[in-house]
Amino acid sequence: MAGFCYFPQTGEDIRQMLDRIGVTSMDDLYCDVPPEFLHKEELNLPDAMSEQQVRHFFESLAAMDPKLKVFVGAGAYDHYVPAVIPYITSRSEFLTAYTPYQCEISQGTLRYIFEYQTMICNLTGLDVSNASVYDGSTAAAEAMRMCVACARRKNTVLLSKALLPQVLGVVKTYAKYAGIRLAFIEAEGGRTSLASLKAQLESGDVAGAIVPSVNRYGIVEDLTGFAEALHACDALLVQYCDPSALAVLKTPAEWDADIAVGDGQSLGIPLCYGGPYVGFMACKKAYMRKLPGRIVGQTVDAQGRRAFVLTLQAREQHIRREKATSNICSNESLMALWVTVYLSLMGPEGMRQVNAKSSAGAHYLYEKLLETGKFEPVFDAPFLKEFVLKPLCNVNELQQRLCDAGFFAALKTEEGYVSFCVTEKHNRAEIDALVAAI
Amino acid sequence: MRYYDKLVFELSKPGRSGFSLSQEWADAPLDLDPALLRVEAPVLPEVSEVDVVRHYTNLSQMNFGVDTGFYPLGSCTMKYNPKINEEIAALPAFLGLHPLQDPETVKGARTVLDWTDRLLAEITGMKHFTFKPCAGAHGELTGLMILREYHLSRGDEGRTKVIVPDSAHGTNPASAAVCGLEIVEVKSNAAGLVDVEELKPLLGPDIAGIMMTNPNTLGLFEKDIKEIAALVHGCGGLLYYDGANMNPLLGAVRPGDMGFDIMHLNLHKTFSTPHGGGGPGSGPVGVAEHLVPFLGVSTSGFHGNFGVILRALAYILMLGKQNVHLAGRLATLNANYIKECLRDAYKLPIDSVCKHEFVFDGLIDDGACEGKAGATTLDVAKRLLDFGYHAPTIYFPLLFHQALMIEPTETESKETLDDFIAVMHKIAEEAAADPNILHAAPHNAPISRPDETTAARNPILKWENEN
């Protein structure tokens, strides 16, 4: 047959193999399929493309859209991606391996996951991290399930209304089908309200609460009193965090949170139209056995050398089936490597600078935007790299002007505000150009 | 592969750095109340760029991937990952797209999703797909939510149970549980197939549907699928197709034609995207026409793993209509060839034509004799590592005590299969002569067998500075 580059069998190979099996054609190997289900005609797919045609096809699609400078966050942050990261993560020994079930030939994967777990623990201050889940939203949903699993007999989880919209959406979806009751903590002045939390706790059925570290308005939350109020009711505090910001902000452990979750995308993962990203989950040691997903542990091999294995697997679906802590199997391992290499390069000083530069740029933009007279402040609350303003002009026209000038900025929020974000990728000159376009 | 013992933290030296940022605002103070700031900077490595590159290169060299060698891991479809896919996924124009951009400014990305939807619909016989699920199990969960939503929309609230065969992947019952469904297990018959007579009494007004893997985890086609579909639909339930085993059907059989209402695909299996050491995957869920209104279930933050979808579309375009019909057939040919060549040394519990994979139940002669334990499936798996192969899936499915599940995929040549078959025969001979060689394997992997019991009993889950 005419060779296809991914299929190595020659016509002669196929004939010999069929002979060995004792059949005359490959269709004979489908003798157990009722004939009516065997698809006889050609599938209605495009003609096979050459590699060059495929490349051209995608380059044409990629060229359809303007290249915009991104000044929006809202859960996906345009931080700089050092050249080393894709170089390492595209090494085929990492890229083309499967889950490290055969630990003797998977020490590379197991070691970077162990390093990743350590970094997540050090950023959050918590004791135990898993090997990753799909994204920040699903991490929050898993944390909701963990709260109920840890609490026993209590079935309500509280959500701050200041959480990102997509996080609220996914948690609500999971809760609906899992039969978990949700209740909401109001935001006052752009911040999650402690009074509202306390009022909700009076129901006596609260297993935990999920509150943001930096919220949907970009405001850095002050969680004084939250853990105390929740713990007094035997409920858990879950913090939804931007892990990049955790390099400078008070940690979940310092707030006495029990679980921290969020999206690792801000740690050097490209925007890529929303994925792949990586959800992180960390918790206090007491809740370790309720944590979903894979966990890597250190041990020794038969010669006493340090070695790493998947451990505490009695929590997982391939052992426990319907009694597992979660259904998760494949996670986002390669994106965890992405984060691990990023944090290795940046170190504590690099992470400080990323936050300093992003924050300074954001505060500069905030002042410049107010000077245009086209916006009003909404909240008087501290922010880091992201903020909202009230527009005094037509937002659609504003967004069009910005787009024409090469910017994605002024994201319209559900509340009618516009949201901006600045990262270390953008300098003063670019911010001035953005303001000029307004 | 050689043993390398460092962790990146152990290369750290205060004052060293591996980043490069412009100095503008680099030392700007944070405009935040100190009460909102962490007391101490996090402990992260302080290493140079070359340290990072060498460290991770060394780690990678203790790893085995599809590019390293044959990876016959059953149910995981470790086919070759084409390199053009990686270049497409790395196009800067795609990497720079923010997920919340106006659709008018992401026409290229929307076209990628539209094309993939249309082509997957044609390949599977489904109507439309959602791309939100980020992996196979995530697809199962999303699909089951759609299934429940369908019943709820009809006011049919009593359908709280889902039937799952005893041979199913562990994710099936786990996903059903996360979705709030009660699991009813249906037994396999002696031929390794869902027992229709066992199924019948389970059906009733409380059944939301059945989850089927076809071919199932024994690699056997559920040939009673037409009757099963009629029975389940007859009782008002829906049929869910676990696409983990879709590969042998690629270009040959369409789940939609068999009566399935909902299915997921593992793009990282059937559609050649790399497994990445355990993700990122992508588990798009397809539905028949009557379920399209329920596709909006939101189970991830944005649009799913777009970078993975790009790779899968590139693969489908390379295959085209001229090659797609061969993918499944060659995978099936390869599996049957190995099975026939090795059944003289390994127990074949069910003698039948298989699809993309098959299961042995351990060695025919495991070398056991008085005072000497025989070689187990675990031993065979570990000994294979010595010869430069990844091991098959072991101890799954749970139907057999010494299950050894082999899936070669279509991208392996006859020479690769013949070499593997010769090594499997050699291992069988070694076991018969002296199983201790196998008990002690692997002998030349970067590490020998680890102490997993201690790892679980006294968990060390992060690096601590001992100084």
PDB file of C-alpha atoms in Angstrom, chain B residues 195-396:
ATOM      1  CA  ASP B 195     -24.056 -10.580  30.034  1.00  0.00           C
ATOM      2  CA  VAL B 196     -27.354  -9.530  28.471  1.00  0.00           C
ATOM      3  CA  GLU B 197     -29.325 -11.852  30.731  1.00  0.00           C
ATOM      4  CA  GLU B 198     -27.668 -10.294  33.785  1.00  0.00           C
ATOM      5  CA  LEU B 199     -28.453  -6.844  32.387  1.00  0.00           C
ATOM      6  CA  LYS B 200     -32.171  -7.334  31.817  1.00  0.00           C
ATOM      7  CA  PRO B 201     -33.303  -7.532  35.454  1.00  0.00           C
ATOM      8  CA  LEU B 202     -31.304  -4.393  36.302  1.00  0.00           C
ATOM      9  CA  LEU B 203     -33.294  -2.219  33.904  1.00  0.00           C
ATOM     10  CA  GLY B 204     -36.169  -0.104  35.143  1.00  0.00           C
ATOM     11  CA  PRO B 205     -37.494   3.397  35.762  1.00  0.00           C
ATOM     12  CA  ASP B 206     -34.595   4.207  38.118  1.00  0.00           C
ATOM     13  CA  ILE B 207     -31.915   3.627  35.460  1.00  0.00           C
ATOM     14  CA  ALA B 208     -30.399   6.795  34.008  1.00  0.00           C
ATOM     15  CA  GLY B 209     -28.218   4.883  31.578  1.00  0.00           C
ATOM     16  CA  ILE B 210     -25.317   2.530  31.030  1.00  0.00           C
ATOM     17  CA  MET B 211     -21.624   3.295  30.593  1.00  0.00           C
ATOM     18  CA  MET B 212     -20.013   1.053  28.017  1.00  0.00           C
ATOM     19  CA  THR B 213     -16.495   0.713  26.761  1.00  0.00           C
ATOM     20  CA  ASN B 214     -16.563  -0.898  23.345  1.00  0.00           C
ATOM     21  CA  PRO B 215     -14.303  -2.685  22.675  1.00  0.00           C
ATOM     22  CA  ASN B 216     -14.170  -3.308  26.397  1.00  0.00           C
ATOM     23  CA  THR B 217     -11.076  -3.389  28.578  1.00  0.00           C
ATOM     24  CA  LEU B 218     -10.369  -6.972  27.531  1.00  0.00           C
ATOM     25  CA  GLY B 219     -10.074  -5.645  23.979  1.00  0.00           C
ATOM     26  CA  LEU B 220     -13.252  -7.514  22.999  1.00  0.00           C
ATOM     27  CA  PHE B 221     -16.010  -6.019  20.919  1.00  0.00           C
ATOM     28  CA  GLU B 222     -19.353  -6.046  22.719  1.00  0.00           C
ATOM     29  CA  LYS B 223     -21.137  -7.742  19.880  1.00  0.00           C
ATOM     30  CA  ASP B 224     -24.508  -7.654  21.612  1.00  0.00           C
ATOM     31  CA  ILE B 225     -24.411  -3.889  21.555  1.00  0.00           C
ATOM     32  CA  LYS B 226     -27.478  -3.598  19.339  1.00  0.00           C
ATOM     33  CA  GLU B 227     -29.600  -5.601  21.768  1.00  0.00           C
ATOM     34  CA  ILE B 228     -28.112  -3.782  24.759  1.00  0.00           C
ATOM     35  CA  ALA B 229     -28.908  -0.416  23.164  1.00  0.00           C
ATOM     36  CA  ALA B 230     -32.474  -1.486  22.467  1.00  0.00           C
ATOM     37  CA  LEU B 231     -32.935  -2.742  26.027  1.00  0.00           C
ATOM     38  CA  VAL B 232     -31.486   0.358  27.698  1.00  0.00           C
ATOM     39  CA  HIS B 233     -33.341   2.765  25.418  1.00  0.00           C
ATOM     40  CA  GLY B 234     -36.443   0.672  25.949  1.00  0.00           C
ATOM     41  CA  CYS B 235     -36.342   1.306  29.673  1.00  0.00           C
ATOM     42  CA  GLY B 236     -35.814   5.031  29.132  1.00  0.00           C
ATOM     43  CA  GLY B 237     -32.069   5.102  29.790  1.00  0.00           C
ATOM     44  CA  LEU B 238     -29.268   6.546  27.695  1.00  0.00           C
ATOM     45  CA  LEU B 239     -26.057   4.923  26.442  1.00  0.00           C
ATOM     46  CA  TYR B 240     -22.713   6.466  27.359  1.00  0.00           C
ATOM     47  CA  TYR B 241     -19.638   5.490  25.349  1.00  0.00           C
ATOM     48  CA  ASP B 242     -16.259   5.561  27.130  1.00  0.00           C
ATOM     49  CA  GLY B 243     -13.969   6.606  24.277  1.00  0.00           C
ATOM     50  CA  ALA B 244     -10.781   5.427  25.968  1.00  0.00           C
ATOM     51  CA  ASN B 245     -10.850   2.410  23.643  1.00  0.00           C
ATOM     52  CA  MET B 246     -11.927   4.234  20.487  1.00  0.00           C
ATOM     53  CA  ASN B 247      -8.655   3.648  18.653  1.00  0.00           C
ATOM     54  CA  PRO B 248      -9.493   0.313  16.947  1.00  0.00           C
ATOM     55  CA  LEU B 249     -12.768   1.795  15.748  1.00  0.00           C
ATOM     56  CA  LEU B 250     -11.113   4.869  14.227  1.00  0.00           C
ATOM     57  CA  GLY B 251     -12.267   4.902  10.616  1.00  0.00           C
ATOM     58  CA  ALA B 252     -14.063   1.569  11.031  1.00  0.00           C
ATOM     59  CA  VAL B 253     -17.040   1.818  13.422  1.00  0.00           C
ATOM     60  CA  ARG B 254     -18.902   4.880  14.696  1.00  0.00           C
ATOM     61  CA  PRO B 255     -20.321   4.916  18.245  1.00  0.00           C
ATOM     62  CA  GLY B 256     -23.267   6.980  17.038  1.00  0.00           C
ATOM     63  CA  ASP B 257     -24.235   4.211  14.609  1.00  0.00           C
ATOM     64  CA  MET B 258     -24.231   1.674  17.460  1.00  0.00           C
ATOM     65  CA  GLY B 259     -26.859   3.646  19.361  1.00  0.00           C
ATOM     66  CA  PHE B 260     -24.733   5.606  21.801  1.00  0.00           C
ATOM     67  CA  ASP B 261     -26.197   8.940  22.885  1.00  0.00           C
ATOM     68  CA  ILE B 262     -23.185  10.479  24.632  1.00  0.00           C
ATOM     69  CA  MET B 263     -19.468   9.785  24.419  1.00  0.00           C
ATOM     70  CA  HIS B 264     -16.099  11.244  25.207  1.00  0.00           C
ATOM     71  CA  LEU B 265     -12.885  10.966  23.250  1.00  0.00           C
ATOM     72  CA  ASN B 266      -9.398  10.992  24.685  1.00  0.00           C
ATOM     73  CA  LEU B 267      -7.577  13.212  22.213  1.00  0.00           C
ATOM     74  CA  HIS B 268      -4.351  12.133  23.964  1.00  0.00           C
ATOM     75  CA  LYS B 269      -5.075   8.538  23.000  1.00  0.00           C
ATOM     76  CA  THR B 270      -6.943   8.179  19.727  1.00  0.00           C
ATOM     77  CA  PHE B 271      -5.842  11.513  18.254  1.00  0.00           C
ATOM     78  CA  SER B 272      -2.105  11.290  18.895  1.00  0.00           C
ATOM     79  CA  THR B 273      -1.550  14.176  21.296  1.00  0.00           C
ATOM     80  CA  PRO B 274       1.290  13.549  23.760  1.00  0.00           C
ATOM     81  CA  HIS B 275       0.457  12.261  27.241  1.00  0.00           C
ATOM     82  CA  GLY B 276       2.870  14.688  28.893  1.00  0.00           C
ATOM     83  CA  GLY B 277       3.676  12.400  31.820  1.00  0.00           C
ATOM     84  CA  GLY B 278      -0.014  12.353  32.801  1.00  0.00           C
ATOM     85  CA  GLY B 279      -1.601  15.341  31.061  1.00  0.00           C
ATOM     86  CA  PRO B 280      -2.595  17.733  29.677  1.00  0.00           C
ATOM     87  CA  GLY B 281      -5.134  15.634  27.895  1.00  0.00           C
ATOM     88  CA  SER B 282      -8.429  16.613  26.349  1.00  0.00           C
ATOM     89  CA  GLY B 283     -11.739  14.780  26.692  1.00  0.00           C
ATOM     90  CA  PRO B 284     -14.284  16.359  24.347  1.00  0.00           C
ATOM     91  CA  VAL B 285     -17.814  15.075  24.809  1.00  0.00           C
ATOM     92  CA  GLY B 286     -20.036  14.399  21.826  1.00  0.00           C
ATOM     93  CA  VAL B 287     -23.785  13.911  21.876  1.00  0.00           C
ATOM     94  CA  ALA B 288     -26.526  12.744  19.561  1.00  0.00           C
ATOM     95  CA  GLU B 289     -28.840  15.373  18.112  1.00  0.00           C
ATOM     96  CA  HIS B 290     -31.501  15.150  20.823  1.00  0.00           C
ATOM     97  CA  LEU B 291     -28.941  16.061  23.505  1.00  0.00           C
ATOM     98  CA  VAL B 292     -27.351  19.061  21.782  1.00  0.00           C
ATOM     99  CA  PRO B 293     -29.342  21.515  23.976  1.00  0.00           C
ATOM    100  CA  PHE B 294     -27.490  20.147  27.034  1.00  0.00           C
ATOM    101  CA  LEU B 295     -23.954  20.601  25.703  1.00  0.00           C
ATOM    102  CA  GLY B 296     -23.520  23.856  27.618  1.00  0.00           C
ATOM    103  CA  VAL B 297     -22.587  22.157  30.913  1.00  0.00           C
ATOM    104  CA  SER B 298     -19.583  24.108  32.173  1.00  0.00           C
ATOM    105  CA  THR B 299     -16.960  21.920  33.794  1.00  0.00           C
ATOM    106  CA  SER B 300     -13.805  23.968  33.244  1.00  0.00           C
ATOM    107  CA  GLY B 301     -12.838  27.615  33.352  1.00  0.00           C
ATOM    108  CA  PHE B 302     -12.607  28.588  29.692  1.00  0.00           C
ATOM    109  CA  HIS B 303     -12.679  26.645  26.413  1.00  0.00           C
ATOM    110  CA  GLY B 304     -10.894  23.447  27.428  1.00  0.00           C
ATOM    111  CA  ASN B 305      -7.332  22.518  26.534  1.00  0.00           C
ATOM    112  CA  PHE B 306      -7.114  24.457  23.286  1.00  0.00           C
ATOM    113  CA  GLY B 307      -3.433  23.617  22.790  1.00  0.00           C
ATOM    114  CA  VAL B 308      -4.285  19.907  22.801  1.00  0.00           C
ATOM    115  CA  ILE B 309      -7.200  20.380  20.408  1.00  0.00           C
ATOM    116  CA  LEU B 310      -4.869  22.105  17.921  1.00  0.00           C
ATOM    117  CA  ARG B 311      -2.638  19.039  17.875  1.00  0.00           C
ATOM    118  CA  ALA B 312      -5.566  16.668  17.388  1.00  0.00           C
ATOM    119  CA  LEU B 313      -6.894  18.665  14.441  1.00  0.00           C
ATOM    120  CA  ALA B 314      -3.452  18.633  12.817  1.00  0.00           C
ATOM    121  CA  TYR B 315      -3.432  14.836  13.177  1.00  0.00           C
ATOM    122  CA  ILE B 316      -6.887  14.423  11.633  1.00  0.00           C
ATOM    123  CA  LEU B 317      -5.887  16.610   8.688  1.00  0.00           C
ATOM    124  CA  MET B 318      -2.732  14.570   8.137  1.00  0.00           C
ATOM    125  CA  LEU B 319      -4.773  11.338   8.197  1.00  0.00           C
ATOM    126  CA  GLY B 320      -7.520  12.638   5.946  1.00  0.00           C
ATOM    127  CA  LYS B 321     -10.110  10.358   4.444  1.00  0.00           C
ATOM    128  CA  GLN B 322      -7.416   8.365   2.644  1.00  0.00           C
ATOM    129  CA  ASN B 323      -5.663   7.113   5.820  1.00  0.00           C
ATOM    130  CA  VAL B 324      -8.193   7.266   8.652  1.00  0.00           C
ATOM    131  CA  HIS B 325      -9.735   3.883   7.831  1.00  0.00           C
ATOM    132  CA  LEU B 326      -6.336   2.247   8.288  1.00  0.00           C
ATOM    133  CA  ALA B 327      -5.592   3.618  11.754  1.00  0.00           C
ATOM    134  CA  GLY B 328      -7.986   1.373  13.655  1.00  0.00           C
ATOM    135  CA  ARG B 329      -7.410  -1.629  11.420  1.00  0.00           C
ATOM    136  CA  LEU B 330      -3.622  -1.541  11.779  1.00  0.00           C
ATOM    137  CA  ALA B 331      -3.921  -1.140  15.548  1.00  0.00           C
ATOM    138  CA  THR B 332      -6.125  -4.224  15.570  1.00  0.00           C
ATOM    139  CA  LEU B 333      -3.766  -6.120  13.290  1.00  0.00           C
ATOM    140  CA  ASN B 334      -0.792  -5.376  15.540  1.00  0.00           C
ATOM    141  CA  ALA B 335      -2.627  -6.494  18.681  1.00  0.00           C
ATOM    142  CA  ASN B 336      -3.855  -9.759  17.193  1.00  0.00           C
ATOM    143  CA  TYR B 337      -0.390 -10.505  15.844  1.00  0.00           C
ATOM    144  CA  ILE B 338       1.240 -10.184  19.280  1.00  0.00           C
ATOM    145  CA  LYS B 339      -1.536 -12.206  20.876  1.00  0.00           C
ATOM    146  CA  GLU B 340      -1.148 -15.090  18.442  1.00  0.00           C
ATOM    147  CA  CYS B 341       2.653 -15.083  18.746  1.00  0.00           C
ATOM    148  CA  LEU B 342       2.720 -15.115  22.547  1.00  0.00           C
ATOM    149  CA  ARG B 343      -0.200 -17.352  23.506  1.00  0.00           C
ATOM    150  CA  ASP B 344       2.164 -20.336  23.670  1.00  0.00           C
ATOM    151  CA  ALA B 345       3.923 -18.773  26.681  1.00  0.00           C
ATOM    152  CA  TYR B 346       1.258 -16.621  28.351  1.00  0.00           C
ATOM    153  CA  LYS B 347      -2.218 -17.667  29.456  1.00  0.00           C
ATOM    154  CA  LEU B 348      -4.898 -16.367  27.130  1.00  0.00           C
ATOM    155  CA  PRO B 349      -8.070 -16.504  29.229  1.00  0.00           C
ATOM    156  CA  ILE B 350     -10.467 -15.747  26.396  1.00  0.00           C
ATOM    157  CA  ASP B 351      -9.736 -17.110  22.952  1.00  0.00           C
ATOM    158  CA  SER B 352     -11.226 -14.610  20.587  1.00  0.00           C
ATOM    159  CA  VAL B 353     -10.227 -12.103  17.972  1.00  0.00           C
ATOM    160  CA  CYS B 354      -9.304  -8.925  19.818  1.00  0.00           C
ATOM    161  CA  LYS B 355      -9.382  -5.300  18.863  1.00  0.00           C
ATOM    162  CA  HIS B 356      -6.590  -2.848  19.797  1.00  0.00           C
ATOM    163  CA  GLU B 357      -5.553  -4.674  22.961  1.00  0.00           C
ATOM    164  CA  PHE B 358      -5.846  -7.989  24.755  1.00  0.00           C
ATOM    165  CA  VAL B 359      -5.253  -9.419  28.212  1.00  0.00           C
ATOM    166  CA  PHE B 360      -3.077 -12.339  29.275  1.00  0.00           C
ATOM    167  CA  ASP B 361      -3.536 -13.882  32.709  1.00  0.00           C
ATOM    168  CA  GLY B 362       0.128 -14.331  33.598  1.00  0.00           C
ATOM    169  CA  LEU B 363       2.684 -16.909  32.503  1.00  0.00           C
ATOM    170  CA  ILE B 364       1.795 -20.467  31.533  1.00  0.00           C
ATOM    171  CA  ASP B 365       4.922 -21.684  33.350  1.00  0.00           C
ATOM    172  CA  ASP B 366       5.807 -19.234  36.114  1.00  0.00           C
ATOM    173  CA  GLY B 367       8.672 -21.403  37.394  1.00  0.00           C
ATOM    174  CA  ALA B 368       7.046 -22.065  40.767  1.00  0.00           C
ATOM    175  CA  CYS B 369       8.343 -25.147  42.535  1.00  0.00           C
ATOM    176  CA  GLU B 370       8.751 -26.269  46.104  1.00  0.00           C
ATOM    177  CA  GLY B 371      10.181 -23.425  48.167  1.00  0.00           C
ATOM    178  CA  LYS B 372      10.251 -21.056  45.223  1.00  0.00           C
ATOM    179  CA  ALA B 373       7.542 -18.565  44.345  1.00  0.00           C
ATOM    180  CA  GLY B 374       6.609 -18.294  40.719  1.00  0.00           C
ATOM    181  CA  ALA B 375       7.109 -15.199  38.610  1.00  0.00           C
ATOM    182  CA  THR B 376       4.146 -12.863  38.684  1.00  0.00           C
ATOM    183  CA  THR B 377       2.828 -10.372  36.183  1.00  0.00           C
ATOM    184  CA  LEU B 378       4.602  -7.667  38.175  1.00  0.00           C
ATOM    185  CA  ASP B 379       7.863  -9.549  37.715  1.00  0.00           C
ATOM    186  CA  VAL B 380       7.346  -9.850  33.973  1.00  0.00           C
ATOM    187  CA  ALA B 381       6.588  -6.125  33.772  1.00  0.00           C
ATOM    188  CA  LYS B 382       9.731  -5.177  35.701  1.00  0.00           C
ATOM    189  CA  ARG B 383      11.911  -7.540  33.658  1.00  0.00           C
ATOM    190  CA  LEU B 384      10.651  -5.919  30.437  1.00  0.00           C
ATOM    191  CA  LEU B 385      12.166  -2.626  31.594  1.00  0.00           C
ATOM    192  CA  ASP B 386      15.600  -4.246  31.467  1.00  0.00           C
ATOM    193  CA  PHE B 387      15.164  -4.910  27.763  1.00  0.00           C
ATOM    194  CA  GLY B 388      14.252  -1.336  26.893  1.00  0.00           C
ATOM    195  CA  TYR B 389      10.460  -1.615  26.825  1.00  0.00           C
ATOM    196  CA  HIS B 390       7.798   0.091  28.824  1.00  0.00           C
ATOM    197  CA  ALA B 391       5.663  -2.462  30.641  1.00  0.00           C
ATOM    198  CA  PRO B 392       2.085  -3.286  29.663  1.00  0.00           C
ATOM    199  CA  THR B 393      -0.754  -2.318  31.991  1.00  0.00           C
ATOM    200  CA  ILE B 394      -0.793  -4.790  34.864  1.00  0.00           C
ATOM    201  CA  TYR B 395      -3.443  -6.065  37.278  1.00  0.00           C
ATOM    202  CA  PHE B 396      -6.198  -4.467  35.247  1.00  0.00           C
TER     203      PHE B 396
END
